[in-house]
Coordinates of C-alpha atoms and ligand atoms in Angstrom, one line a residue:
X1 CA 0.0 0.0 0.0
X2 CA 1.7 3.5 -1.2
X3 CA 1.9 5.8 1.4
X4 CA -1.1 8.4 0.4
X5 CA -3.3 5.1 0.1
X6 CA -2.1 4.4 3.8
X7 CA -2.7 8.4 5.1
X8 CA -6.6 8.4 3.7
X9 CA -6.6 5.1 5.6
X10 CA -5.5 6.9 8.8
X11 CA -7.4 10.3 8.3
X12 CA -10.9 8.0 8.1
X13 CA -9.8 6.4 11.0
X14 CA -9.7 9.3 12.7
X15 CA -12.8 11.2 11.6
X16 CA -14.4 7.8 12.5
X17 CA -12.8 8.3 16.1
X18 CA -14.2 11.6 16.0
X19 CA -17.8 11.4 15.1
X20 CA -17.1 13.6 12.0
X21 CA -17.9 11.4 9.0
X22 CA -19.9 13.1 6.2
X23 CA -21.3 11.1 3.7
X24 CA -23.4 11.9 0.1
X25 CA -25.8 9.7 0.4
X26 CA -29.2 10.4 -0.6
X27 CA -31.9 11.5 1.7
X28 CA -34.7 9.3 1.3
X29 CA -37.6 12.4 0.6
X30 CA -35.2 15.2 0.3
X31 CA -35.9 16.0 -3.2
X32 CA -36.4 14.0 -6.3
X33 CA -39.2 12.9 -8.0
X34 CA -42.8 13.5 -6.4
X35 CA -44.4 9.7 -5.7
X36 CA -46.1 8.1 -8.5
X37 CA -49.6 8.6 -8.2
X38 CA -51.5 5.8 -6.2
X39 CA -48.5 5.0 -4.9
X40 CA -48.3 5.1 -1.2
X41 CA -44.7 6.0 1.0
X42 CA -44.2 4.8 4.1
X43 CA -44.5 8.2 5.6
X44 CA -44.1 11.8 4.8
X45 CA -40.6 13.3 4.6
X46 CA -40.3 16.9 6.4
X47 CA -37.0 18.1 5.7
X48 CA -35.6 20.5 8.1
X49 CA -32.3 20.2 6.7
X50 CA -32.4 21.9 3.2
X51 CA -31.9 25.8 3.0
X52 CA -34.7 26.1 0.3
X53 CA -36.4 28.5 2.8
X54 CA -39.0 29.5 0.3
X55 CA -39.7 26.0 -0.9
X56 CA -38.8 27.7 -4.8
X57 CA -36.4 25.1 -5.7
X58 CA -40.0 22.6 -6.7
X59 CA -41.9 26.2 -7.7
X60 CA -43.7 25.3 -11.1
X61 CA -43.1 29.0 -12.3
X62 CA -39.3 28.2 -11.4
X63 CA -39.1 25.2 -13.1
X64 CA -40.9 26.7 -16.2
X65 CA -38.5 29.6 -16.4
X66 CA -35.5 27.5 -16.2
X67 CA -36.7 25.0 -19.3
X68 CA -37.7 27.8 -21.4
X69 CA -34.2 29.1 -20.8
X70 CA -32.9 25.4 -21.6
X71 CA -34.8 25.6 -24.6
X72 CA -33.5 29.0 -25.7
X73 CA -29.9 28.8 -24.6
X74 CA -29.1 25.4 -24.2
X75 CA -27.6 23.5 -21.0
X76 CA -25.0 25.3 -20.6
X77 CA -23.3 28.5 -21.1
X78 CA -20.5 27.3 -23.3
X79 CA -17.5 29.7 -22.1
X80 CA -16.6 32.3 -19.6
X81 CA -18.6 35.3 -19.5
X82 CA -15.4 37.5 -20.7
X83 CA -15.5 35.4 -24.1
X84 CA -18.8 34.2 -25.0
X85 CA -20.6 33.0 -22.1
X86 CA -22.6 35.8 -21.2
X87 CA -26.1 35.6 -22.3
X88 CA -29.6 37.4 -21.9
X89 CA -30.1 35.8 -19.3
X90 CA -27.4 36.6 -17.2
X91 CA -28.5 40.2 -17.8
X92 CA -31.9 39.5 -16.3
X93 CA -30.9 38.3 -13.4
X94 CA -28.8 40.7 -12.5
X95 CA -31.0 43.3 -13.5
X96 CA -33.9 41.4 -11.0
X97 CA -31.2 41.0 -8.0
X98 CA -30.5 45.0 -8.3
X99 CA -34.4 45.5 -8.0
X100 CA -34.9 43.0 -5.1
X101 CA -31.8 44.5 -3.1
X102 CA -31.9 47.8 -4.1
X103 CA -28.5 47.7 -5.5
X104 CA -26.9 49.7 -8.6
X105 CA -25.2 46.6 -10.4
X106 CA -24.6 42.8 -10.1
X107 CA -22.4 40.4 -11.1
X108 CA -23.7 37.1 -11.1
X109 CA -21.2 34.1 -10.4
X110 CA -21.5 30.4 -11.3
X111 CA -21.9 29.9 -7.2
X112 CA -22.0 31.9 -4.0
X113 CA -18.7 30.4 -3.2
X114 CA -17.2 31.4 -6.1
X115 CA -18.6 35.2 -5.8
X116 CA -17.0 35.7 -2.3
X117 CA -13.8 34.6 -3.4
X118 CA -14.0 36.6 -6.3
X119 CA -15.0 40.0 -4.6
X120 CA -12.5 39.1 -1.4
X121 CA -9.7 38.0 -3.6
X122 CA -10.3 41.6 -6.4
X123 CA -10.8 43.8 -4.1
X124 CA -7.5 42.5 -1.5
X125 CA -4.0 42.8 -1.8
X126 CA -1.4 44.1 0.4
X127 CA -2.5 47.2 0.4
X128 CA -6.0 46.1 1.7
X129 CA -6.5 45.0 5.4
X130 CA -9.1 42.6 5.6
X131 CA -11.2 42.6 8.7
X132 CA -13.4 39.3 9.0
X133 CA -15.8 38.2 11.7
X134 CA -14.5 34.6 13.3
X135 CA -17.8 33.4 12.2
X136 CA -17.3 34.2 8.8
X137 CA -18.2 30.8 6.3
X138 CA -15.8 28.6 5.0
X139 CA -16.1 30.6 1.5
X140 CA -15.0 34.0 3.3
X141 CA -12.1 32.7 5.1
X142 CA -10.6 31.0 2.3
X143 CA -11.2 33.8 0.3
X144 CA -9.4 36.3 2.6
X145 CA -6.6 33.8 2.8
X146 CA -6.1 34.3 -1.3
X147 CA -6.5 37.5 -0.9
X148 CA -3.4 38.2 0.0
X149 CA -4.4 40.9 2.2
X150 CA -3.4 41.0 5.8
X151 CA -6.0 39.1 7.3
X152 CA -7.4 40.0 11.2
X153 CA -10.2 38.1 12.5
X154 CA -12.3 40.1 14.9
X155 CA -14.3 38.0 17.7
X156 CA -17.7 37.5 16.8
X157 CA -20.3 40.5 16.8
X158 CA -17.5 42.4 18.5
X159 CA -17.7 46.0 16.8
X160 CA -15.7 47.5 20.3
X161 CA -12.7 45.3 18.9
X162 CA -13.6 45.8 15.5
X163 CA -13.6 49.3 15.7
X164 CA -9.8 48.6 17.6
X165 CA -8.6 47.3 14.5
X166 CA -9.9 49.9 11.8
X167 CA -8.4 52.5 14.1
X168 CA -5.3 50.7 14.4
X169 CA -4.8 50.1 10.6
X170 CA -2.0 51.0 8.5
X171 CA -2.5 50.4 4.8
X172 CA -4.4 52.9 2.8
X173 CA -7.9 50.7 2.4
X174 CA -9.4 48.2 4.6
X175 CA -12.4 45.9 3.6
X176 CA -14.9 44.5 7.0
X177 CA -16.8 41.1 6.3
X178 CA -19.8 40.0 8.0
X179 CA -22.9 37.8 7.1
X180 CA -25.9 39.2 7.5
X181 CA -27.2 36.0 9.1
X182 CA -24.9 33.0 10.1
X183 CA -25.2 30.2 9.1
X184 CA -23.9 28.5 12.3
X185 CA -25.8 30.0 15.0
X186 CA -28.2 31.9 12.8
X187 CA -28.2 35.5 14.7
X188 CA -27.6 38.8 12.5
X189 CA -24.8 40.8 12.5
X190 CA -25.5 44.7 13.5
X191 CA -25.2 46.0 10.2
X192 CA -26.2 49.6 10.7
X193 CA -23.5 49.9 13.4
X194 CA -20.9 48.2 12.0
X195 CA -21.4 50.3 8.0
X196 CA -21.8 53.6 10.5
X197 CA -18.1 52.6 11.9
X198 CA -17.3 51.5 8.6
X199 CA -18.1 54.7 7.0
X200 CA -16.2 56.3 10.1
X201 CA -12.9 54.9 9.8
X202 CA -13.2 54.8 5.4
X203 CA -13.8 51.1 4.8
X204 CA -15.6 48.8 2.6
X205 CA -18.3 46.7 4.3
X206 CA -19.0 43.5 2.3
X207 CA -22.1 41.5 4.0
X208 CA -22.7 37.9 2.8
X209 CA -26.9 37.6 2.7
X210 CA -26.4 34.4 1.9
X211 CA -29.0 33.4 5.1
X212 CA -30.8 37.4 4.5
X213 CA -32.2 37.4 0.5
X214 CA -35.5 36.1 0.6
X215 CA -36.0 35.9 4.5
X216 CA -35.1 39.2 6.0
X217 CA -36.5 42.6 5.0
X218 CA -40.0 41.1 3.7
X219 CA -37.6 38.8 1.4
X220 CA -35.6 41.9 0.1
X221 CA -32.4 41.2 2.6
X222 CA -31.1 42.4 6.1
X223 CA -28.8 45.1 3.6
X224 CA -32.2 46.4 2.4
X225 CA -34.0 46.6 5.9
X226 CA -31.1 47.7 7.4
X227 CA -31.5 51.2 4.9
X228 CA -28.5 50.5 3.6
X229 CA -29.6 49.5 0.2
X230 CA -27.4 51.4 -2.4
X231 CA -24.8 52.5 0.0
X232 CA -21.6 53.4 -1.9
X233 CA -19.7 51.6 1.1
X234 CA -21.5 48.2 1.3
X235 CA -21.0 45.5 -1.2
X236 CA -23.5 42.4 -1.2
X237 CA -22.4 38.6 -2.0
X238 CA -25.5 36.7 -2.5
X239 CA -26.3 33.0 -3.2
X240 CA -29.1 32.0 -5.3
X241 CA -29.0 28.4 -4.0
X242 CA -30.8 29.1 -0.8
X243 CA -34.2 30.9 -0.5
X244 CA -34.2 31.9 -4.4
X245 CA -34.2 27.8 -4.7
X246 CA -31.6 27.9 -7.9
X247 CA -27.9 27.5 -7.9
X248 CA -25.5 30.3 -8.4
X249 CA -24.1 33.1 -6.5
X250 CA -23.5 36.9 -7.2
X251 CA -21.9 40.4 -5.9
X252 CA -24.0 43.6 -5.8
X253 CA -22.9 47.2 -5.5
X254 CA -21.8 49.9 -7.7
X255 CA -21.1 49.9 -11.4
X256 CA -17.7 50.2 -10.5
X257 CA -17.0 47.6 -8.3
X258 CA -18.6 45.3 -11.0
X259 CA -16.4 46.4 -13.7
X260 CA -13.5 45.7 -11.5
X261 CA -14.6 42.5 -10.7
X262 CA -15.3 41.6 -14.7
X263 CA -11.3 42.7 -15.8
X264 CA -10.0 41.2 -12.0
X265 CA -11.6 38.5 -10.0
X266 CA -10.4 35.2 -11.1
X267 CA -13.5 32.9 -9.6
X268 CA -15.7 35.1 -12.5
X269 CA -12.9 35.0 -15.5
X270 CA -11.9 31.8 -15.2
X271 CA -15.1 30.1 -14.7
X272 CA -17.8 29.2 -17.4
X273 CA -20.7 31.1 -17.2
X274 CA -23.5 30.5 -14.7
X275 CA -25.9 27.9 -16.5
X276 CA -28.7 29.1 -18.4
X277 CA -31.5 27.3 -16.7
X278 CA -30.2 28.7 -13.1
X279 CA -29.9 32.0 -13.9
X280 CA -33.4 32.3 -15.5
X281 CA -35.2 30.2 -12.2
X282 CA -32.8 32.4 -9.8
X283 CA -34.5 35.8 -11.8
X284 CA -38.1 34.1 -11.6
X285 CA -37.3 33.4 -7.7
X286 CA -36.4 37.5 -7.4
X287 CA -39.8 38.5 -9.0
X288 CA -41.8 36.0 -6.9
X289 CA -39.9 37.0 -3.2
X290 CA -40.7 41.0 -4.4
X291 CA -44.0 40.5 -5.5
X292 CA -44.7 38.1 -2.3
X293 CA -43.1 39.4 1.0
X294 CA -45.3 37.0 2.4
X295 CA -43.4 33.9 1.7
X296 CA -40.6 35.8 3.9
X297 CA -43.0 36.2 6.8
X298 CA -44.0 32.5 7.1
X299 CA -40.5 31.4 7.2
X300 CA -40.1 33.7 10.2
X301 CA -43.6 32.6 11.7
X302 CA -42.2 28.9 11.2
X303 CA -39.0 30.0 13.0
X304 CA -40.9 31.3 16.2
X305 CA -42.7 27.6 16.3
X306 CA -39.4 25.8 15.6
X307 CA -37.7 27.5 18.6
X308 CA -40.1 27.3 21.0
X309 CA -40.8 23.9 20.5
X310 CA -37.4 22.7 21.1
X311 CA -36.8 25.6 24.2
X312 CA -34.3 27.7 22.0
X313 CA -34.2 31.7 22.0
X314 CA -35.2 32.4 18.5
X315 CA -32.3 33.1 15.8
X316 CA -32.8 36.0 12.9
X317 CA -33.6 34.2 10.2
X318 CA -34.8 30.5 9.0
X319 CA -31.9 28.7 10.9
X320 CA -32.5 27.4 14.4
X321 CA -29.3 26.0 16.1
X322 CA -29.7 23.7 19.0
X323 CA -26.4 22.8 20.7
X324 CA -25.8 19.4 21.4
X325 CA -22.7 19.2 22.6
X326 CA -20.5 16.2 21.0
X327 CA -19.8 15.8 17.3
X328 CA -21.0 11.8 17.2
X329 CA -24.5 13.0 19.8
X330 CA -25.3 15.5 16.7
X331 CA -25.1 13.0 13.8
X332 CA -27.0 10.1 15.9
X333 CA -29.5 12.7 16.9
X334 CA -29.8 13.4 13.1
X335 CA -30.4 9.5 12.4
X336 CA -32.6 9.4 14.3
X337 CA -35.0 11.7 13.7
X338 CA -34.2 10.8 9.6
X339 CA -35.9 7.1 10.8
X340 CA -38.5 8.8 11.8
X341 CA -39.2 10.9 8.8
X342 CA -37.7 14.6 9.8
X343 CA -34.5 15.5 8.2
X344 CA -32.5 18.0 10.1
X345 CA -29.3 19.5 9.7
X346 CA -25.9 19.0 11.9
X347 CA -23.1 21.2 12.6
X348 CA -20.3 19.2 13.5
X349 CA -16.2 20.1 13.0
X350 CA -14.8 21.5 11.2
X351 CA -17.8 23.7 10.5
X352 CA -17.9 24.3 14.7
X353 CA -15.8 24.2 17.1
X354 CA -15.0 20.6 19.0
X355 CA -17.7 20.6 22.2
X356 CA -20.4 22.6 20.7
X357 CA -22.1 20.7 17.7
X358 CA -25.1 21.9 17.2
X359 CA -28.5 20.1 15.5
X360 CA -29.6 22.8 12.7
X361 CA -33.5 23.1 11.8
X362 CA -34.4 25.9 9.0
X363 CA -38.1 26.9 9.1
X364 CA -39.4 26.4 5.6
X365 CA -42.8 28.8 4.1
X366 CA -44.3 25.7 2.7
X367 CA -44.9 24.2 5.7
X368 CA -47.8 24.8 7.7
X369 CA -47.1 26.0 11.2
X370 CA -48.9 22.6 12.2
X371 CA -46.5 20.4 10.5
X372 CA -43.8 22.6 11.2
X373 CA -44.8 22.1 15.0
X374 CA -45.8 18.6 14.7
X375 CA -41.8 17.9 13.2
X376 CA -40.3 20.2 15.7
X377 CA -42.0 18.1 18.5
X378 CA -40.5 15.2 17.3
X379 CA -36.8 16.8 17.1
X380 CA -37.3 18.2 20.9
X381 CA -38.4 15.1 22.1
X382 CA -34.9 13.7 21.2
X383 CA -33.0 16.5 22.0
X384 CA -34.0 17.0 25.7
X385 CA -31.4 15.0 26.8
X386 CA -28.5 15.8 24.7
X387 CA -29.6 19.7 25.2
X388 CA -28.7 19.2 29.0
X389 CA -25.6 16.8 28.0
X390 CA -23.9 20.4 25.9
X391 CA -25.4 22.5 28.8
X392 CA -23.3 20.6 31.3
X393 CA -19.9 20.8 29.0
X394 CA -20.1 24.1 28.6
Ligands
PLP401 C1 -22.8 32.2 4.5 C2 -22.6 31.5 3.2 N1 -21.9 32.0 2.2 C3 -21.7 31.4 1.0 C4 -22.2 30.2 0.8 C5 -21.8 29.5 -0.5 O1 -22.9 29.5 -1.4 P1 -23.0 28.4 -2.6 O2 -23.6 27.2 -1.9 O3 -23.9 29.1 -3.6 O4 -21.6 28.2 -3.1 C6 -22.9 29.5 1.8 C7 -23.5 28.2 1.5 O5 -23.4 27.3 2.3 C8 -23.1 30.2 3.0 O6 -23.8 29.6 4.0

């Protein structure tokens, strides 16, 4: 056996140890085909798990925008957008984020990863301090660490140490990232304080809404509610994969920045273009969360129900974190509950530190708030014990 063969051997060994295995398999229920008709299954699927908040990803006006784009365009864009991948399309969703957020110009990427290393890695450099909150996602850090910018990570929701470290810098610009809602715990950052010291010390705030399009703000985005929208000094990164129920990913803010992001950031240049059929459900998703702030409002509604049912202060947005203390407690909790026909979500490292793994349930607006309850129930009921288990290691 080579020696890499025998080093995979070792490192599954010792996610096994760990209680940290992640697998692919599929989710009986999660998506796919609806059941043929007549045909019974065992028992209803409620998945708590996904982050299609709005329930758009199986939307019938989605689905028809995205085949009369397939029709159209084809199944893929062909190129990069610099040669000849850019097509109508792309145009109209970009033109239908800038109405939803309020925004000047967008730049839609082939995923919300790719757009926050795009933006992150144009806009850094050593001449750029980047200022990151240590909750940041996975996409932001690695972003900041191609940057190559000076990197400082400021403790979470800290703007007294934040502000420290804008009035402490020493290179001519400095860029501050936050999301609006994380993903982790599921709070909001305070965005009107941290753009106000922002603005103060002459800094560029870059929010990730990847949890805030299409939940906060009536569905317009914590930016938007915030009355930011349109600030010169706060850049959006969006995905559309979440609450718009597509795939994709894009930056908003001023025609400048996008023009410098089109001739500069590599994740957009060297990348094919986003896929038709995406970017023409992610534009249909933007009309339907303007025209229907409603949709927003349940998910929040269902967000009050999950978090009372299972005794947890209720987070910002659609994610509900419930700490259960040990990475292996989490993904048994998670089997569990799967057996029993609720899918839920866990947090387990490296997303989260060791000792605070954390079951994550995402309200959904196509639930009722009965079967929302009636699910939730279910979760709490195995939970009580492994809630008191993380309460007593922390
Ligand atoms: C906060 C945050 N930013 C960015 C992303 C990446 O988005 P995408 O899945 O479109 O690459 C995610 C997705 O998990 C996220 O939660």
């Amino acid at each position: 056996m080579g020696a890499m063969q025998r080093w995979l051997e070792d490192q599954a060994r010792v996610r096994s140890r760990r209680g940290i295995v992640r697998h692919t398999a599929v989710r009986t229920g999660a998506a796919g085909p609806a059941p043929e008709a007549g045909r019974r299954t065992a028992r209803p699927v409620l998945d708590l798990a996904s982050n299609d908040y709005l329930g758009l990803s199986t939307e019938p006006r989605l689905k028809a925008a995205a085949a009369r784009a397939i029709d159209r365009y084809g199944t893929g864009a062909r190129a990069s957008r610099v040669v000849t991948g850019t097509l109508p399309v792309h145009g109209e969703l970009e033109a239908e984020l800038c109405r939803l957020a309020g925004q000047p110009a967008a730049l839609a990427f082939s995923s919300g990863y790719a757009a926050n290393l795009g933006v992150l890695t144009a806009l850094g450099g050593p001449g750029t301090l980047l200022l990151s909150d240590e909750h940041s996602h996975a996409s932001l850090i690695d972003a900041a660490r191609l940057s190559r910018s000076p990197v400082q990570a400021f403790p979470h929701g800290d703007l007294a140490a934040l502000h420290a470290m804008l009035a402490a810098r020493t290179q001519p610009r400095a860029v501050v990232v936050v999301e609006s809602i994380y993903s982790v715990l599921g709070d909001a950052a305070d965005l009107a304080e941290t753009a106000r010291l922002c603005a103060e010390h002459d800094a560029l705030l870059v929010v990730d809404e990847a949890h805030g399009i299409g939940v906060a703000g009536g569905g317009r985005g914590a930016v938007h509610a915030a009355g930011l929208a349109g600030a010169e000094h706060v850049v959006i990164t969006a995905t559309l994969s979440k609450a718009l129920g597509a795939q994709g990913g894009a930056v908003l803010g001023s025609l400048a920045l996008r023009g410098h992001l089109v001739n500069t950031a590599r994740s957009f240049i060297f990348d094919t273009g986003l896929a038709p059929a995406a970017a023409a459900a992610a534009a249909e998703a933007c009309r339907i969360v303007a025209a229907e702030p409603q949709l927003a409002g349940r998910v929040l509604s269902n967000a009050a129900v999950l978090a009372q049912t299972c005794g947890v202060a209720q987070a910002a947005g659609a994610v509900q974190s419930v700490p259960v203390g040990r990475p292996g407690r989490a993904a048994a909790i998670a089997e569990e509950l799967e057996a029993e026909g609720v899918l839920v979500g866990c947090f387990r490292p490296p997303s989260v530190p060791d000792g605070i793994s954390r079951v994550r349930l995402t309200a959904r607006a196509d639930l009722t708030a009965a079967q929302t309850r009636r699910a939730a129930e279910l979760v709490a009921s195995r939970l009580a014990p492994a809630v008191q288990t993380a309460q007593a290691i922390r």
